[in-house]
Amino acid sequence: MRKLTDQEKQYWDNPYKVALIATVDKEGDVHIFNASSLMNKGDDEMMFGEFIRGKSKKYIYEYPNSGFFIMSLDQHFWTGKMNFTHSLTEGEDYVYMNQYQLFRFNTYFGIGEVHYADLKELSEMQKLNLPAIIANALRVMAMKPFFAGDKSKKVMRPWTEKFMSGLITLEFLGYMGEDGYPKIVPIVQAQSASSSRIFFTKAPYSDMMKDLKDGQRVAIYGFSLDMEATHMNGVYHEGPTGTGYVEIDRMYSTAVPVSGEIYPEVKHEAVDFHDEPLAPNWI
């Protein structure tokens, strides 16, 4: 396994970057979450600071084999594989994370835990191919009306559908590789074709998803530099001439303070306190 160069370490140490981790949720689907503090520790270990307590921090220990994607603000990116091992709530790294530029001015709460993983594989540094992405985004825009599917099926909310059709929204595909590690592939050219479908071309990163199979369950993560994000799961289907689409059947809200499943809709019942005493009857 290759080692990071000194220049690459400077990219990774910058808190202002896109850093995504792919794990597996309780349903067996790939689950992607943002961890902007993800960085290298030494040559063969990774770590990140937990800023928000969510289900994903539980998933990484139930299924330690994880994939990651890191991209700098000047659009250099890396992918890799790692195995989560343990976490700490004190020590040198804990102090460092809480003094990290991105978190030290958050007076309401900081990093609560630092998670560690053994680094198993690291790609070479690549530059995001913006000209090819733009060309393929135009192709997607022209073709997506023919892949809308059942328009009466309402999965994505109107805001999400618009967000996922935006040309500046960063979109990523996550799926389980043949080696048992989730993979993350940039599909910035992807766009929502309807409320229940995401349509995209495999180019310009078709080589990164050569083991993706028709009918395979996948995840899609949409992210903006304004820190807006959404997560969904569904079934991947091959399209003609290097295209594909995902039939969405699960939606997950990443927004705080209430993150969790939003489709299929979770039934919420009102709590009626009128039939209960307001205080214990001590007499």
Coordinates of C-alpha atoms in Angstrom, one line a residue, residues 4-274:
L4 CA 0.7 9.8 1.4
T5 CA 3.2 12.4 0.2
D6 CA 3.8 15.5 2.3
Q7 CA 1.8 17.6 -0.1
E8 CA -1.2 15.1 0.2
K9 CA -1.0 15.2 4.0
Q10 CA -1.4 19.0 3.8
Y11 CA -4.5 18.6 1.7
W12 CA -5.9 16.0 4.2
D13 CA -5.1 18.1 7.3
N14 CA -7.3 21.0 5.9
P15 CA -10.7 20.8 7.7
Y16 CA -12.3 22.5 4.7
K17 CA -12.7 19.6 2.4
V18 CA -15.3 17.0 1.3
A19 CA -14.7 13.8 3.3
L20 CA -17.2 10.9 3.1
I21 CA -17.3 7.5 4.7
A22 CA -19.3 4.6 3.5
T23 CA -20.4 1.9 5.9
V24 CA -23.4 -0.5 6.1
D25 CA -26.7 0.2 7.9
K26 CA -29.0 -2.1 9.8
E27 CA -30.9 -3.0 6.6
G28 CA -27.7 -4.1 4.9
D29 CA -27.6 -1.1 2.6
V30 CA -24.6 1.1 2.0
H31 CA -24.8 4.2 4.2
I32 CA -22.7 7.3 3.4
F33 CA -22.0 10.1 5.9
N34 CA -19.9 13.3 5.9
A35 CA -16.9 13.4 8.2
S36 CA -14.9 16.5 7.3
S37 CA -12.3 15.9 10.0
L38 CA -11.2 12.5 8.4
M39 CA -7.5 12.5 8.1
N40 CA -4.4 10.3 8.2
K41 CA -2.7 9.4 11.5
G42 CA 0.8 8.1 10.8
D43 CA 1.1 6.1 7.6
D44 CA -1.4 3.3 8.2
E45 CA -4.2 4.7 10.4
M46 CA -7.1 7.0 9.9
M47 CA -9.1 9.0 12.4
F48 CA -12.0 11.5 12.5
G49 CA -13.8 13.4 15.2
E50 CA -17.5 12.8 16.0
F51 CA -19.2 16.2 15.9
I52 CA -22.8 14.9 15.6
R53 CA -24.0 11.6 17.2
G54 CA -25.8 9.6 14.6
K55 CA -26.5 6.1 13.7
S56 CA -23.6 6.0 11.3
K57 CA -21.1 6.0 14.3
K58 CA -22.8 2.8 15.5
Y59 CA -22.7 1.2 12.0
I60 CA -18.9 1.6 11.6
Y61 CA -18.3 -0.9 14.4
E62 CA -21.1 -3.3 13.5
Y63 CA -19.6 -3.4 10.0
P64 CA -16.0 -2.2 10.3
N65 CA -15.0 -2.6 6.6
S66 CA -15.5 0.9 5.2
G67 CA -14.7 3.0 2.2
F68 CA -13.9 6.7 2.0
F69 CA -13.7 9.6 -0.4
I70 CA -11.7 12.8 0.2
M71 CA -11.7 15.8 -2.0
S72 CA -9.9 19.1 -1.5
L73 CA -11.4 22.5 -2.3
D74 CA -9.2 22.6 -5.5
Q75 CA -10.9 19.3 -6.6
H76 CA -8.1 16.8 -6.0
F77 CA -9.6 13.6 -4.7
W78 CA -8.7 10.2 -3.3
T79 CA -10.6 6.9 -2.5
G80 CA -9.6 4.1 -0.1
K81 CA -10.6 1.4 2.3
M82 CA -10.2 1.1 6.0
N83 CA -11.3 -1.0 9.0
F84 CA -12.6 0.7 12.1
T85 CA -11.1 -0.5 15.3
H86 CA -11.9 1.7 18.4
S87 CA -12.7 5.2 19.7
L88 CA -11.4 7.4 22.4
T89 CA -13.0 10.3 24.5
E90 CA -9.7 11.7 25.8
G91 CA -6.1 12.0 24.9
E92 CA -3.9 14.0 22.5
D93 CA -6.0 13.4 19.4
Y94 CA -9.2 14.3 21.3
V95 CA -7.7 17.6 22.3
Y96 CA -6.3 18.2 18.8
M97 CA -9.8 17.6 17.2
N98 CA -11.5 20.1 19.6
Q99 CA -8.9 22.7 18.7
Y100 CA -9.3 21.9 15.0
Q101 CA -10.1 25.1 13.1
L102 CA -13.5 23.9 11.9
F103 CA -14.7 23.1 15.5
R104 CA -12.9 25.2 18.0
F105 CA -15.4 28.2 17.7
N106 CA -18.5 26.0 18.3
T107 CA -19.2 27.1 21.8
Y108 CA -22.3 24.9 22.2
F109 CA -20.6 21.6 21.7
G110 CA -17.4 20.2 20.2
I111 CA -15.9 16.8 19.3
G112 CA -17.2 14.2 21.6
E113 CA -15.3 11.1 20.4
V114 CA -12.4 10.3 18.1
H115 CA -12.8 7.2 15.9
Y116 CA -9.9 5.2 14.5
A117 CA -9.5 2.8 11.6
D118 CA -6.7 0.8 10.0
L119 CA -5.9 2.1 6.5
K120 CA -6.1 -0.8 4.0
E121 CA -6.0 0.8 0.6
L122 CA -5.3 4.2 -0.9
S123 CA -5.7 5.4 -4.4
E124 CA -3.5 7.8 -6.3
M125 CA -4.4 11.5 -6.2
Q126 CA -6.7 12.4 -9.1
K127 CA -8.1 15.7 -10.3
L128 CA -11.9 16.0 -10.7
N129 CA -12.5 16.0 -14.5
L130 CA -14.8 19.1 -14.7
P131 CA -15.0 19.4 -18.5
A132 CA -16.1 15.8 -18.8
I133 CA -18.5 16.1 -15.9
I134 CA -20.1 19.2 -17.5
A135 CA -20.4 17.5 -20.9
N136 CA -22.0 14.5 -19.3
A137 CA -24.3 16.7 -17.2
L138 CA -25.7 18.2 -20.4
R139 CA -26.2 14.7 -21.8
V140 CA -28.1 13.7 -18.7
M141 CA -30.2 16.8 -18.9
A142 CA -31.2 15.9 -22.5
M143 CA -31.9 12.2 -21.7
K144 CA -33.5 12.2 -18.2
P145 CA -37.1 12.9 -19.4
F146 CA -37.1 9.5 -21.0
F147 CA -36.1 7.8 -17.7
A148 CA -38.6 9.5 -15.3
G149 CA -40.6 6.3 -14.7
D150 CA -43.8 6.5 -12.7
K151 CA -44.2 10.2 -12.0
S152 CA -47.1 9.5 -9.6
K153 CA -44.7 7.8 -7.2
K154 CA -43.6 10.5 -4.6
V155 CA -40.4 9.5 -2.8
M156 CA -38.2 12.7 -2.8
R157 CA -39.7 15.8 -1.4
P158 CA -39.9 18.8 -3.8
W159 CA -36.8 20.4 -2.2
T160 CA -34.8 17.2 -2.5
E161 CA -35.8 16.6 -6.1
K162 CA -34.8 20.2 -7.0
F163 CA -31.6 19.9 -5.0
M164 CA -30.6 16.6 -6.8
S165 CA -31.3 18.1 -10.2
G166 CA -29.0 21.1 -9.5
L167 CA -25.8 21.3 -11.6
I168 CA -23.7 22.4 -8.7
T169 CA -24.8 19.7 -6.3
L170 CA -22.1 17.2 -5.6
E171 CA -23.5 13.6 -5.9
F172 CA -21.8 10.4 -5.0
L173 CA -22.7 6.7 -5.6
G174 CA -22.0 4.1 -3.0
Y175 CA -22.2 0.4 -3.4
M176 CA -20.7 -2.8 -2.0
G177 CA -17.6 -3.9 -3.9
E178 CA -16.8 -7.5 -4.6
D179 CA -14.2 -7.5 -1.8
G180 CA -16.7 -6.7 0.9
Y181 CA -15.8 -3.0 1.2
P182 CA -18.2 -0.2 0.3
K183 CA -17.1 2.0 -2.5
I184 CA -17.8 5.7 -3.2
V185 CA -17.7 7.1 -6.8
P186 CA -18.3 10.7 -7.8
I187 CA -21.3 11.1 -10.1
V188 CA -21.5 14.9 -10.1
Q189 CA -23.2 14.7 -13.5
A190 CA -26.2 12.8 -12.0
Q191 CA -29.7 14.5 -11.8
S192 CA -33.1 13.6 -10.6
A193 CA -35.3 12.4 -13.4
S194 CA -38.4 12.3 -11.2
S195 CA -39.4 12.1 -7.6
S196 CA -38.2 8.4 -7.5
R197 CA -35.3 8.2 -9.9
I198 CA -31.8 9.5 -10.2
F199 CA -30.3 9.3 -13.7
F200 CA -26.6 9.5 -14.6
T201 CA -23.9 8.6 -17.1
K202 CA -21.1 6.3 -15.9
A203 CA -18.5 8.5 -17.6
P204 CA -16.2 10.1 -16.8
Y205 CA -15.6 7.6 -14.0
S206 CA -16.9 4.4 -15.5
D207 CA -13.6 2.6 -14.6
M208 CA -14.3 3.1 -10.9
M209 CA -17.7 1.3 -11.1
K210 CA -16.7 -1.6 -13.4
D211 CA -18.0 -4.1 -10.8
L212 CA -21.4 -2.4 -10.4
K213 CA -24.1 -4.8 -11.4
D214 CA -27.6 -4.3 -12.7
G215 CA -30.1 -4.9 -9.9
Q216 CA -27.6 -4.1 -7.2
R217 CA -28.6 -2.0 -4.2
V218 CA -26.8 1.3 -3.9
A219 CA -26.7 4.5 -2.0
I220 CA -26.7 8.1 -3.4
Y221 CA -25.4 11.0 -1.3
G222 CA -26.1 14.6 -2.4
F223 CA -24.0 17.4 -0.9
S224 CA -23.5 21.1 -1.4
L225 CA -20.7 23.4 -0.1
D226 CA -23.5 25.2 1.9
M227 CA -23.5 22.0 4.0
E228 CA -26.9 20.9 2.6
A229 CA -27.1 17.1 2.2
T230 CA -29.4 14.2 1.5
H231 CA -29.1 10.5 1.5
M232 CA -31.1 7.8 -0.3
N233 CA -31.0 4.1 -1.2
G234 CA -32.4 2.2 -4.1
V235 CA -31.8 -0.3 -6.9
Y236 CA -29.4 0.4 -9.7
H237 CA -30.5 -0.4 -13.3
E238 CA -28.3 -0.3 -16.4
G239 CA -29.3 2.2 -19.1
P240 CA -28.3 2.4 -22.8
T241 CA -24.9 3.6 -24.0
G242 CA -23.1 3.9 -20.6
T243 CA -26.0 5.3 -18.6
G244 CA -27.8 4.1 -15.5
Y245 CA -30.5 5.1 -13.1
V246 CA -31.4 4.3 -9.5
E247 CA -35.0 3.6 -8.4
I248 CA -35.2 5.2 -5.0
D249 CA -37.0 3.3 -2.3
R250 CA -35.5 4.7 0.9
M251 CA -34.7 8.3 2.0
Y252 CA -32.7 9.3 5.0
S253 CA -32.6 12.9 6.4
T254 CA -29.1 14.0 7.5
A255 CA -30.4 17.2 9.1
V256 CA -30.0 17.9 12.8
P257 CA -31.4 17.8 15.3
V258 CA -33.7 15.0 14.0
S259 CA -32.0 12.8 11.5
G260 CA -33.4 9.5 10.4
E261 CA -35.6 7.7 7.9
I262 CA -38.2 9.8 6.1
Y263 CA -39.2 7.4 3.3
P264 CA -41.0 5.0 3.7
E265 CA -42.8 7.5 5.9
V266 CA -42.5 6.9 9.6
K267 CA -45.8 7.3 11.4
H268 CA -45.7 9.8 14.3
E269 CA -48.4 9.7 16.9
A270 CA -49.3 12.5 19.2
V271 CA -48.8 12.0 22.9
D272 CA -51.9 13.0 25.0
F273 CA -51.0 13.9 28.6
H274 CA -54.6 14.8 29.6

